[in-house]
Short mmCIF file of C-alpha atoms and ligand atoms in Angstrom, two decimals:
data_model
loop_
_atom_site.label_atom_id
_atom_site.label_comp_id
_atom_site.label_asym_id
_atom_site.label_seq_id
_atom_site.Cartn_x
_atom_site.Cartn_y
_atom_site.Cartn_z
CA UNK A 402 14.84 -93.54 18.63
CA UNK A 403 11.59 -93.85 20.53
CA UNK A 404 13.63 -94.59 23.61
CA UNK A 405 15.78 -91.61 23.02
CA UNK A 406 12.73 -89.34 22.73
CA UNK A 407 11.10 -90.98 25.84
CA UNK A 408 14.30 -90.44 27.85
CA UNK A 409 13.95 -86.80 27.02
CA UNK A 410 10.29 -86.77 28.02
CA UNK A 411 9.03 -86.65 24.43
CA UNK A 412 6.83 -88.74 22.19
CA UNK A 413 6.74 -89.07 18.43
CA UNK A 414 3.95 -86.59 18.20
CA UNK A 415 4.70 -83.67 20.37
CA UNK A 416 3.76 -80.15 21.03
CA UNK A 417 6.21 -77.32 20.49
CA UNK A 418 4.15 -74.81 22.45
CA UNK A 419 4.02 -74.08 26.11
CA UNK A 420 4.93 -72.03 29.12
CA UNK A 421 5.83 -74.81 31.64
CA UNK A 422 3.21 -77.31 30.56
CA UNK A 423 2.41 -78.14 26.91
CA UNK A 424 -0.46 -76.47 25.05
CA UNK A 425 -2.11 -78.53 22.27
CA UNK A 426 -0.32 -76.74 19.40
CA UNK A 427 -3.31 -75.87 17.21
CA UNK A 428 -1.30 -74.12 14.41
CA UNK A 429 0.66 -75.87 11.69
CA UNK A 430 2.15 -79.42 12.02
CA UNK A 431 5.77 -79.80 11.11
CA UNK A 432 7.43 -83.12 10.38
CA UNK A 433 10.96 -83.41 11.95
CA UNK A 434 13.05 -84.99 9.21
CA UNK A 435 16.49 -86.23 9.89
CA UNK A 436 18.98 -85.14 7.28
CA UNK A 437 20.86 -88.41 7.97
CA UNK A 438 18.32 -90.42 6.03
CA UNK A 439 15.74 -87.84 4.91
CA UNK A 440 13.11 -89.63 6.97
CA UNK A 441 10.69 -88.09 9.50
CA UNK A 442 11.16 -89.21 13.12
CA UNK A 443 8.57 -86.99 14.83
CA UNK A 444 5.72 -84.65 14.25
CA UNK A 445 5.69 -81.35 16.08
CA UNK A 446 2.51 -79.34 16.60
CA UNK A 447 3.01 -75.59 16.49
CA UNK A 448 1.41 -72.59 17.94
CA UNK A 449 -1.73 -71.05 16.56
CA UNK A 450 -1.87 -67.22 16.81
CA UNK A 451 -4.14 -67.48 19.77
CA UNK A 452 -1.65 -69.76 21.55
CA UNK A 453 1.20 -67.42 20.86
CA UNK A 454 -0.74 -64.71 22.60
CA UNK A 455 -1.47 -66.92 25.61
CA UNK A 456 2.29 -67.67 25.86
CA UNK A 457 3.26 -64.01 25.61
CA UNK A 458 0.64 -63.22 28.39
CA UNK A 459 2.17 -65.94 30.56
CA UNK A 460 5.68 -64.64 29.95
CA UNK A 461 4.58 -61.06 30.88
CA UNK A 462 2.88 -62.23 34.06
CA UNK A 463 5.71 -64.49 35.15
CA UNK A 464 8.14 -61.59 34.63
CA UNK A 465 6.45 -59.66 37.42
CA UNK A 466 7.43 -62.50 39.88
CA UNK A 467 10.79 -63.61 38.42
CA UNK A 468 12.20 -60.08 38.49
CA UNK A 469 11.62 -59.81 42.21
CA UNK A 470 13.78 -62.86 42.92
CA UNK A 471 17.28 -61.61 43.65
CA UNK A 472 19.76 -62.09 40.87
CA UNK A 473 22.05 -64.51 42.66
CA UNK A 474 18.99 -66.68 43.53
CA UNK A 475 18.02 -66.57 39.89
CA UNK A 476 21.65 -67.73 39.22
CA UNK A 477 21.10 -70.59 41.62
CA UNK A 478 18.14 -71.75 39.42
CA UNK A 479 20.39 -71.45 36.31
CA UNK A 480 23.01 -73.48 38.13
CA UNK A 481 20.38 -76.18 38.58
CA UNK A 482 19.56 -75.97 34.86
CA UNK A 483 23.20 -76.47 34.14
CA UNK A 484 23.34 -79.60 36.29
CA UNK A 485 20.25 -80.98 34.51
CA UNK A 486 21.84 -80.24 31.16
CA UNK A 487 24.97 -82.06 32.32
CA UNK A 488 22.93 -85.14 33.04
CA UNK A 489 21.25 -85.04 29.59
CA UNK A 490 24.35 -84.35 27.69
CA UNK A 491 24.56 -87.63 25.89
CA UNK A 492 20.91 -87.87 24.96
CA UNK A 493 20.67 -84.21 23.86
CA UNK A 494 23.79 -84.71 21.81
CA UNK A 495 22.20 -87.73 20.13
CA UNK A 496 19.05 -85.86 19.38
CA UNK A 497 20.89 -82.90 17.90
CA UNK A 498 22.90 -85.29 15.73
CA UNK A 499 19.65 -86.89 14.57
CA UNK A 500 17.74 -83.65 13.97
CA UNK A 501 20.36 -81.43 12.33
CA UNK A 502 23.01 -83.94 11.22
CA UNK A 503 25.94 -82.76 13.40
CA UNK A 504 28.57 -85.27 14.19
CA UNK A 505 28.35 -86.51 17.70
CA UNK A 506 31.32 -84.82 19.06
CA UNK A 507 30.18 -81.45 17.77
CA UNK A 508 26.63 -82.16 18.94
CA UNK A 509 27.89 -82.99 22.42
CA UNK A 510 30.18 -79.90 22.15
CA UNK A 511 27.11 -77.84 21.62
CA UNK A 512 25.52 -79.23 24.78
CA UNK A 513 28.81 -78.50 26.65
CA UNK A 514 28.50 -74.91 25.31
CA UNK A 515 25.12 -74.79 27.07
CA UNK A 516 26.66 -76.09 30.26
CA UNK A 517 29.52 -73.62 30.12
CA UNK A 518 27.04 -70.87 29.49
CA UNK A 519 25.04 -71.91 32.60
CA UNK A 520 28.22 -71.78 34.71
CA UNK A 521 29.08 -68.39 33.21
CA UNK A 522 25.60 -67.03 33.92
CA UNK A 523 25.74 -68.22 37.53
CA UNK A 524 28.81 -66.16 38.15
CA UNK A 525 27.38 -63.23 36.22
CA UNK A 526 24.33 -63.24 38.40
CA UNK A 527 26.58 -61.81 41.22
CA UNK A 528 28.19 -59.34 38.89
CA UNK A 529 25.49 -57.16 37.39
CA UNK A 530 27.72 -54.16 38.14
CA UNK A 531 26.95 -50.59 37.61
CA UNK A 532 29.34 -47.62 37.84
CA UNK A 533 29.21 -44.91 40.43
CA UNK A 534 29.94 -41.20 39.50
CA UNK A 535 30.99 -38.24 41.57
CA UNK A 536 28.32 -35.66 41.30
CA UNK A 537 29.26 -31.99 40.62
CA UNK A 538 26.65 -31.02 43.15
CA UNK A 539 27.48 -30.98 46.93
CA UNK A 540 25.83 -33.65 48.97
CA UNK A 541 24.76 -35.63 45.84
CA UNK A 542 25.52 -39.15 44.80
CA UNK A 543 25.16 -40.65 41.42
CA UNK A 544 25.28 -44.26 40.33
CA UNK A 545 23.79 -46.48 37.68
CA UNK A 546 21.92 -49.70 38.16
CA UNK A 547 20.62 -52.40 35.80
CA UNK A 548 17.10 -53.62 35.88
CA UNK A 549 15.50 -56.49 34.01
CA UNK A 550 13.78 -55.64 30.72
CA UNK A 551 10.80 -57.90 30.44
CA UNK A 552 10.06 -61.02 28.26
CA UNK A 553 12.84 -61.50 25.76
CA UNK A 554 12.18 -63.01 22.33
CA UNK A 555 14.84 -65.47 21.19
CA UNK A 556 14.84 -66.62 17.57
CA UNK A 557 17.36 -69.37 16.83
CA UNK A 558 18.67 -71.05 13.65
CA UNK A 559 18.91 -74.84 12.81
CA UNK A 560 22.77 -74.91 12.92
CA UNK A 561 23.14 -74.25 16.65
CA UNK A 562 19.73 -75.38 17.92
CA UNK A 563 20.86 -75.55 21.53
CA UNK A 564 23.90 -73.42 22.27
CA UNK A 565 22.66 -70.18 20.80
CA UNK A 566 19.53 -70.39 22.86
CA UNK A 567 21.65 -70.75 26.00
CA UNK A 568 23.75 -67.77 25.16
CA UNK A 569 20.60 -65.64 25.15
CA UNK A 570 18.27 -67.40 27.54
CA UNK A 571 20.60 -68.19 30.38
CA UNK A 572 21.90 -64.56 30.49
CA UNK A 573 18.33 -63.18 30.09
CA UNK A 574 17.26 -65.36 33.00
CA UNK A 575 19.91 -64.25 35.43
CA UNK A 576 19.09 -60.64 34.36
CA UNK A 577 15.50 -61.19 35.54
CA UNK A 578 13.85 -61.55 32.20
CA UNK A 579 11.56 -64.24 31.01
CA UNK A 580 12.16 -65.86 27.66
CA UNK A 581 9.92 -66.57 24.65
CA UNK A 582 11.80 -68.92 22.34
CA UNK A 583 10.99 -69.27 18.65
CA UNK A 584 13.27 -72.10 17.38
CA UNK A 585 14.05 -72.96 13.77
CA UNK A 586 11.38 -75.06 12.16
CA UNK A 587 14.24 -77.52 11.34
CA UNK A 588 15.20 -78.04 15.02
CA UNK A 589 11.90 -78.15 16.89
CA UNK A 590 12.44 -81.42 18.68
CA UNK A 591 15.72 -80.28 20.20
CA UNK A 592 13.98 -77.16 21.45
CA UNK A 593 11.20 -79.21 23.01
CA UNK A 594 13.71 -81.43 24.70
CA UNK A 595 15.56 -78.45 26.18
CA UNK A 596 12.53 -76.70 27.52
CA UNK A 597 11.35 -79.99 29.07
CA UNK A 598 14.58 -80.12 31.08
CA UNK A 599 14.32 -76.50 32.11
CA UNK A 600 10.64 -76.71 33.05
CA UNK A 601 11.33 -79.63 35.31
CA UNK A 602 13.99 -77.66 37.20
CA UNK A 603 11.61 -74.59 37.40
CA UNK A 604 8.86 -76.80 38.76
CA UNK A 605 11.04 -78.47 41.30
CA UNK A 606 11.90 -75.05 42.54
CA UNK A 607 8.19 -74.02 42.81
CA UNK A 608 8.55 -71.38 40.19
CA UNK A 609 5.53 -70.38 38.21
CA UNK A 610 4.88 -71.24 34.48
CA UNK A 611 5.87 -68.55 31.92
CA UNK A 612 9.54 -68.10 32.82
CA UNK A 613 10.75 -70.09 29.85
CA UNK A 614 8.31 -70.39 27.00
CA UNK A 615 8.49 -72.22 23.70
CA UNK A 616 6.62 -70.84 20.71
CA UNK A 617 7.30 -73.02 17.71
CA UNK A 618 5.36 -71.82 14.78
CA UNK A 619 5.26 -70.28 11.34
CA UNK A 620 5.87 -66.74 10.29
CA UNK A 621 2.20 -65.60 10.51
CA UNK A 622 1.13 -67.29 13.66
CA UNK A 623 4.31 -66.60 15.67
CA UNK A 624 7.17 -64.83 13.80
CA UNK A 625 5.37 -61.63 12.88
CA UNK A 626 3.47 -61.50 16.18
CA UNK A 627 6.62 -61.82 18.21
CA UNK A 628 8.36 -59.07 16.21
CA UNK A 629 5.41 -56.71 16.54
CA UNK A 630 4.59 -57.58 20.13
CA UNK A 631 5.08 -54.53 22.37
CA UNK A 632 5.16 -56.89 25.40
CA UNK A 633 8.52 -58.10 24.14
CA UNK A 634 11.08 -55.27 24.67
CA UNK A 635 14.05 -57.18 23.11
CA UNK A 636 14.31 -59.64 20.37
CA UNK A 637 17.58 -61.52 19.85
CA UNK A 638 17.70 -63.22 16.52
CA UNK A 639 20.26 -65.54 14.81
CA UNK A 640 19.96 -66.47 11.20
CA UNK A 641 20.29 -65.06 7.69
CA UNK A 642 20.89 -61.44 6.79
CA UNK A 643 17.48 -61.41 5.04
CA UNK A 644 15.77 -62.68 8.19
CA UNK A 645 17.73 -60.08 10.26
CA UNK A 646 16.60 -57.22 8.05
CA UNK A 647 12.95 -58.25 8.66
CA UNK A 648 13.55 -58.55 12.41
CA UNK A 649 15.31 -55.12 12.49
CA UNK A 650 12.54 -53.44 10.39
CA UNK A 651 9.63 -54.75 12.46
CA UNK A 652 11.20 -54.40 15.96
CA UNK A 653 12.64 -50.98 15.40
CA UNK A 654 9.45 -49.70 13.83
CA UNK A 655 8.02 -50.08 17.45
CA UNK A 656 11.34 -48.86 18.79
CA UNK A 657 12.07 -52.17 20.40
CA UNK A 658 15.56 -53.45 20.93
CA UNK A 659 17.35 -56.07 18.94
CA UNK A 660 20.37 -58.22 19.08
CA UNK A 661 21.31 -59.60 15.65
CA UNK A 662 23.77 -62.34 14.91
CA UNK A 663 23.44 -62.89 11.10
CA UNK A 664 25.65 -64.09 8.28
CA UNK A 665 29.44 -64.54 8.29
CA UNK A 666 31.97 -64.73 5.48
CA UNK A 667 34.92 -65.54 7.54
CA UNK A 668 38.43 -65.58 6.21
CA UNK A 669 41.85 -66.85 7.37
CA UNK A 670 44.84 -64.93 6.18
CA UNK A 671 47.89 -67.25 5.84
CA UNK A 672 51.13 -65.27 5.60
CA UNK A 673 54.46 -66.56 4.55
CA UNK A 674 55.65 -66.75 8.14
CA UNK A 675 52.76 -69.04 9.15
CA UNK A 676 53.08 -72.50 10.49
CA UNK A 677 51.52 -74.40 7.55
CA UNK A 678 50.45 -77.47 9.55
CA UNK A 679 48.60 -75.27 12.00
CA UNK A 680 46.98 -73.28 9.34
CA UNK A 681 45.77 -76.33 7.41
CA UNK A 682 44.33 -77.89 10.51
CA UNK A 683 42.50 -74.79 11.44
CA UNK A 684 41.17 -74.15 7.96
CA UNK A 685 39.92 -77.76 7.57
CA UNK A 686 38.05 -77.57 10.98
CA UNK A 687 36.75 -74.17 10.15
CA UNK A 688 35.55 -75.05 6.56
CA UNK A 689 34.41 -78.61 6.97
CA UNK A 690 33.23 -78.65 10.60
CA UNK A 691 29.49 -78.73 10.92
CA UNK A 692 29.54 -79.43 7.15
CA UNK A 693 30.25 -75.69 6.55
CA UNK A 694 27.07 -74.65 8.29
CA UNK A 695 28.37 -72.48 11.07
CA UNK A 696 28.03 -68.72 10.94
CA UNK A 697 31.77 -68.80 11.82
CA UNK A 698 32.68 -71.28 9.05
CA UNK A 699 35.89 -70.52 7.24
CA UNK A 700 34.72 -69.60 3.75
CA UNK A 701 37.93 -67.84 2.45
CA UNK A 702 41.56 -68.56 2.87
CA UNK A 703 43.66 -65.57 1.69
CA UNK A 704 47.03 -67.07 1.13
CA UNK A 705 50.38 -65.38 0.40
CA UNK A 706 51.50 -66.15 -3.19
CA UNK A 707 54.78 -67.71 -2.05
CA UNK A 708 53.03 -70.45 -0.04
CA UNK A 709 49.82 -70.60 -2.10
CA UNK A 710 50.67 -73.80 -4.15
CA UNK A 711 52.03 -75.76 -1.22
CA UNK A 712 49.13 -74.87 1.02
CA UNK A 713 46.49 -75.63 -1.56
CA UNK A 714 48.10 -79.06 -2.03
CA UNK A 715 48.07 -79.75 1.70
CA UNK A 716 44.45 -78.62 1.98
CA UNK A 717 43.44 -80.91 -0.82
CA UNK A 718 45.33 -83.84 0.83
CA UNK A 719 43.55 -83.08 4.10
CA UNK A 720 40.20 -82.89 2.54
CA UNK A 721 40.82 -86.35 1.02
CA UNK A 722 41.01 -87.64 4.58
CA UNK A 723 37.72 -86.22 5.75
CA UNK A 724 35.35 -89.12 6.41
CA UNK A 725 31.88 -88.26 5.21
CA UNK A 726 28.87 -90.29 6.51
CA UNK A 727 26.49 -91.03 9.24
CA UNK A 728 27.21 -88.28 11.83
CA UNK A 729 26.36 -90.70 14.64
CA UNK A 730 29.35 -92.93 13.86
CA UNK A 731 32.50 -91.89 15.84
CA UNK A 732 34.77 -91.98 12.88
CA UNK A 733 32.67 -89.55 10.81
CA UNK A 734 34.04 -86.01 10.43
CA UNK A 735 31.46 -84.53 8.19
CA UNK A 736 27.73 -85.40 8.13
CA UNK A 737 24.90 -84.27 5.78
CA UNK A 738 23.74 -80.80 4.97
CA UNK A 739 20.56 -79.84 6.76
CA UNK A 740 18.30 -80.82 3.80
CA UNK A 741 18.20 -81.39 0.07
CA UNK A 742 17.47 -77.72 -0.70
CA UNK A 743 20.81 -76.86 1.01
CA UNK A 744 22.45 -79.28 -1.39
CA UNK A 745 20.74 -77.62 -4.35
CA UNK A 746 21.84 -74.20 -3.14
CA UNK A 747 25.42 -75.41 -2.91
CA UNK A 748 25.27 -76.93 -6.46
CA UNK A 749 23.83 -73.65 -7.71
CA UNK A 750 26.59 -71.64 -6.08
CA UNK A 751 29.23 -73.85 -7.66
CA UNK A 752 27.82 -73.23 -11.14
CA UNK A 753 28.08 -69.46 -10.43
CA UNK A 754 31.69 -69.96 -9.20
CA UNK A 755 32.58 -71.61 -12.50
CA UNK A 756 30.69 -68.84 -14.49
CA UNK A 757 32.51 -66.19 -12.61
CA UNK A 758 35.91 -67.74 -13.46
CA UNK A 759 36.50 -69.73 -10.35
CA UNK A 760 38.23 -73.14 -10.42
CA UNK A 761 37.03 -76.14 -8.50
CA UNK A 762 40.16 -77.85 -7.07
CA UNK A 763 38.43 -80.46 -4.97
CA UNK A 764 35.00 -81.94 -4.09
CA UNK A 765 31.60 -80.13 -4.35
CA UNK A 766 29.81 -83.19 -5.54
CA UNK A 767 26.50 -84.41 -4.36
CA UNK A 768 27.13 -87.95 -3.05
CA UNK A 769 25.00 -91.00 -3.90
CA UNK A 770 24.88 -94.77 -2.94
CA UNK A 771 23.70 -96.28 0.35
CA UNK A 772 23.24 -93.83 3.12
CA UNK A 773 24.13 -91.05 0.67
CA UNK A 774 20.92 -91.66 -1.26
CA UNK A 775 19.22 -89.49 1.24
CA UNK A 776 20.32 -86.74 -1.08
CA UNK A 777 21.76 -84.56 1.71
CA UNK A 778 25.45 -85.50 1.51
CA UNK A 779 28.09 -83.67 -0.44
CA UNK A 780 31.85 -83.70 -0.61
CA UNK A 781 33.43 -80.50 0.80
CA UNK A 782 34.72 -78.19 -1.90
CA UNK A 783 37.82 -76.10 -2.42
CA UNK A 784 37.81 -73.50 -5.19
CA UNK A 785 40.46 -71.07 -6.41
CA UNK A 786 38.79 -67.82 -6.67
CA UNK A 787 39.39 -64.09 -7.45
CA UNK A 788 38.47 -61.65 -4.63
CA UNK A 789 36.39 -59.67 -7.08
CA UNK A 790 34.09 -62.57 -7.93
CA UNK A 791 30.63 -61.56 -6.64
CA UNK A 792 29.84 -65.05 -5.24
CA UNK A 793 32.83 -64.78 -2.93
CA UNK A 794 30.93 -61.92 -1.18
CA UNK A 795 27.97 -64.12 -0.46
CA UNK A 796 27.49 -66.51 2.43
CA UNK A 797 26.56 -69.90 0.84
CA UNK A 798 25.71 -72.04 3.88
CA UNK A 799 27.66 -75.03 2.67
CA UNK A 800 31.28 -76.40 2.81
CA UNK A 801 32.74 -74.32 0.01
CA UNK A 802 36.19 -72.82 0.67
CA UNK A 803 37.58 -70.16 -1.61
CA UNK A 804 41.36 -69.86 -1.97
CA UNK A 805 42.57 -66.40 -2.90
CA UNK A 806 46.14 -65.30 -3.51
CA UNK A 807 47.67 -62.11 -2.18
CA UNK A 808 51.07 -60.47 -2.44
CA UNK A 809 51.19 -57.76 0.35
CA UNK A 810 49.58 -57.81 3.72
CA UNK A 811 47.86 -54.51 2.97
CA UNK A 812 46.31 -56.12 -0.10
CA UNK A 813 45.32 -59.15 2.04
CA UNK A 814 43.53 -56.97 4.51
CA UNK A 815 41.69 -55.09 1.79
CA UNK A 816 40.52 -58.48 0.34
CA UNK A 817 39.67 -59.66 3.85
CA UNK A 818 37.47 -56.61 4.53
CA UNK A 819 35.85 -56.42 1.09
CA UNK A 820 32.88 -58.60 1.95
CA UNK A 821 29.60 -57.21 3.40
CA UNK A 822 29.68 -59.50 6.47
CA UNK A 823 31.90 -59.03 9.53
CA UNK A 824 31.71 -61.91 11.98
CA UNK A 825 35.01 -63.85 12.55
CA UNK A 826 38.46 -63.65 11.16
CA UNK A 827 41.93 -65.09 11.63
CA UNK A 828 45.51 -64.61 10.71
CA UNK A 829 48.13 -67.37 10.70
CA UNK A 830 51.44 -65.74 11.17
CA UNK A 831 54.52 -66.02 13.34
CA UNK A 832 55.50 -62.47 12.67
CA UNK A 833 54.55 -60.12 15.39
CA UNK A 834 54.12 -57.12 13.12
CA UNK A 835 51.82 -58.89 10.76
CA UNK A 836 49.64 -60.19 13.68
CA UNK A 837 49.44 -56.67 15.24
CA UNK A 838 48.61 -55.05 11.93
CA UNK A 839 45.82 -57.56 11.54
CA UNK A 840 44.49 -56.77 15.05
CA UNK A 841 44.89 -52.96 14.69
CA UNK A 842 42.02 -50.63 13.79
CA UNK A 843 43.31 -50.70 10.19
CA UNK A 844 43.20 -54.52 10.27
CA UNK A 845 40.30 -57.01 10.47
CA UNK A 846 36.81 -55.35 10.52
CA UNK A 847 35.20 -58.32 12.20
CA UNK A 848 33.71 -58.84 15.62
CA UNK A 849 36.09 -61.67 16.26
CA UNK A 850 39.77 -61.57 15.25
CA UNK A 851 42.16 -64.44 16.01
CA UNK A 852 45.91 -65.02 15.63
CA UNK A 853 46.90 -68.66 14.92
CA UNK A 854 43.40 -69.82 15.94
CA UNK A 855 40.71 -70.61 13.30
CA UNK A 856 37.49 -68.65 12.70
CA UNK A 857 35.09 -71.10 14.29
CA UNK A 858 34.78 -72.69 17.68
CA UNK A 859 34.77 -69.54 19.84
CA UNK A 860 34.65 -69.87 23.59
CA UNK A 861 31.59 -68.62 25.42
CA UNK A 862 33.62 -66.29 27.64
CA UNK A 863 33.99 -63.70 24.91
CA UNK A 864 31.25 -61.51 23.50
CA UNK A 865 30.05 -63.20 20.28
CA UNK A 866 28.93 -61.28 17.23
CA UNK A 867 29.97 -59.20 14.35
CA UNK A 868 29.90 -56.00 12.38
CA UNK A 869 28.42 -54.81 9.09
CA UNK A 870 25.75 -57.22 7.75
CA UNK A 871 26.42 -59.60 10.68
CA UNK A 872 24.18 -57.31 12.60
CA UNK A 873 26.27 -55.76 15.35
CA UNK A 874 24.85 -57.74 18.24
CA UNK A 875 26.85 -59.33 20.93
CA UNK A 876 25.83 -62.48 22.86
CA UNK A 877 27.27 -64.91 25.44
CA UNK A 878 30.22 -63.72 27.49
CA UNK A 879 32.10 -60.52 28.46
CA UNK A 880 29.58 -57.72 29.15
CA UNK A 881 27.03 -58.94 26.54
CA UNK A 882 24.59 -59.18 29.57
CA UNK A 883 24.15 -55.43 29.45
CA UNK A 884 21.96 -55.75 26.28
CA UNK A 885 19.49 -57.83 28.23
CA UNK A 886 18.90 -55.25 30.89
CA UNK A 887 17.96 -51.57 31.09
CA UNK A 888 20.41 -49.00 32.54
CA UNK A 889 19.08 -46.56 35.02
CA UNK A 890 21.11 -43.49 36.03
CA UNK A 891 20.19 -42.39 39.64
CA UNK A 892 21.05 -39.16 41.49
CA UNK A 893 20.33 -38.95 45.10
CA UNK A 894 20.35 -35.57 46.95
CA UNK A 895 21.13 -35.55 50.65
CA UNK A 896 22.13 -31.89 50.87
CA UNK A 897 18.79 -30.44 51.98
CA UNK A 898 19.33 -27.88 49.14
CA UNK A 899 18.41 -27.99 45.47
CA UNK A 900 21.51 -26.89 43.53
CA UNK A 901 21.19 -27.30 39.76
CA UNK A 902 23.71 -28.95 37.49
CA UNK A 903 25.69 -26.76 35.08
CA UNK A 904 25.46 -23.97 37.69
CA UNK A 905 22.00 -22.93 36.42
CA UNK A 906 20.09 -20.54 38.62
CA UNK A 907 16.36 -20.85 38.53
CA UNK A 908 14.89 -19.15 41.60
CA UNK A 909 11.21 -19.13 41.94
CA UNK A 910 11.00 -18.60 45.68
CA UNK A 911 12.69 -15.49 46.90
CA UNK A 912 12.81 -17.18 50.40
CA UNK A 913 15.02 -20.03 49.10
CA UNK A 914 18.64 -19.67 49.95
CA UNK A 915 20.89 -19.53 46.82
C1 UN1 B 1387 26.76 -70.07 14.86
O1 UN1 B 1387 27.16 -70.66 13.90
O2 UN1 B 1387 25.58 -69.41 14.87
O3 UN1 B 1387 32.21 -70.07 17.34
C2 UN1 B 1387 27.42 -70.02 16.20
C3 UN1 B 1387 31.57 -71.03 17.00
C4 UN1 B 1387 30.47 -71.60 17.82
C5 UN1 B 1387 29.23 -70.91 17.69
C6 UN1 B 1387 28.75 -70.70 16.21
N1 UN1 B 1387 30.89 -71.53 19.19
O4 UN1 B 1387 31.79 -71.64 15.88
#
């Protein structure tokens, strides 16, 4: 453990505050507790209000220099960050596993997502394209260009402590912004390890402090300040709907920009034409992967009545094969929940499920004995539920899968869209018309819609995010970079005259030719 931390340039007592070098961290102290055994493995010193201000100043100052470096050169720095992340993949994966309880392959997958993001951002750094327009005025040219915004605030959640930072930060960096990162208090060590890697690259390239900043801290010392800070033109936040509301309120109060990636309540529709094996495999990975703690986790399976019984049986059989245990062991498929409170929340939700008429078909137990005595392990749960049950509309951040029957596709789509969240969705069908209906404007209302692909595990190349209470933001691939820049429409007049648009005549000088 100590060796792992030291390979990542960390010690057991560490700062979570800095702009290129570590500040003392004079705010609160947070114990990093591994959900694997419920034991602390490090202590992180967080930012005091004054230190937050110092960091935001550094980020503002560094922005003035960073923005002057040509975008492809910024891309070259991000390429080097990607190379450094490649080298640290195994160690970072091990740390993520330890800190948030992900199984090794998913933890390393998350580091891979950062590496992929770096590669993507490098290419994007040469493709910050603007459009050109034909002017209605003779001798005039119009075009748009994209400029950096300033220091970008990035707030991340515990469940993707590395990848989600990279979606935001690596794009923000090639766009010419600096980054102020407020990580989840449950994943501070991973954040410190990542910025250590990034800072080394920045230093080796003679870049000033303040380009990538870490501001671990509590709501008062860091959270509120960041949201209200007019030096931070954009805040990108991932987390719960409640948190997103607060971010939206505070940042829009000062007319700042936000990118919100909040709760999901993702469903898979399984039609009677679906390949059942494919559907079961996708639902199990979607519902049980990351112990049901992805925003893209499959929480509902909406199954045609003709295949409902057979599919439920296959799902239960598959769930029986899921090996639960120490996420660091290669054979484990499901590790612990993030902490005991998450286990309690799951147990509470299951009580509500029963009260609202749901039937628990499998699992949902808090596990005990040996490693399980940490109190953070559960068996994944399958419930039969009615679509009207209010609990089905809530995102319980735990491995609970609701099975819901339907008889017509129209009905399935109504059920599908009846929840307040709108992140990811899928249909399993070998019928072209069913698939196309699901993808049409009258189909899925989510930001992500898949055919014969599960709800989780999206690639970075697409824009990631969702509608309704999911918040509407888009991160990672496609043209998500535009949200990290400001658009400027430019008109250049080389005609020697001053014709006005819309044919307006406004002659102040009688000498001026019209
Ligand atoms: C999240 O849970 O916040 O699509 C992000 C996926 C991952 C990202 C999830 N690539 O499941």
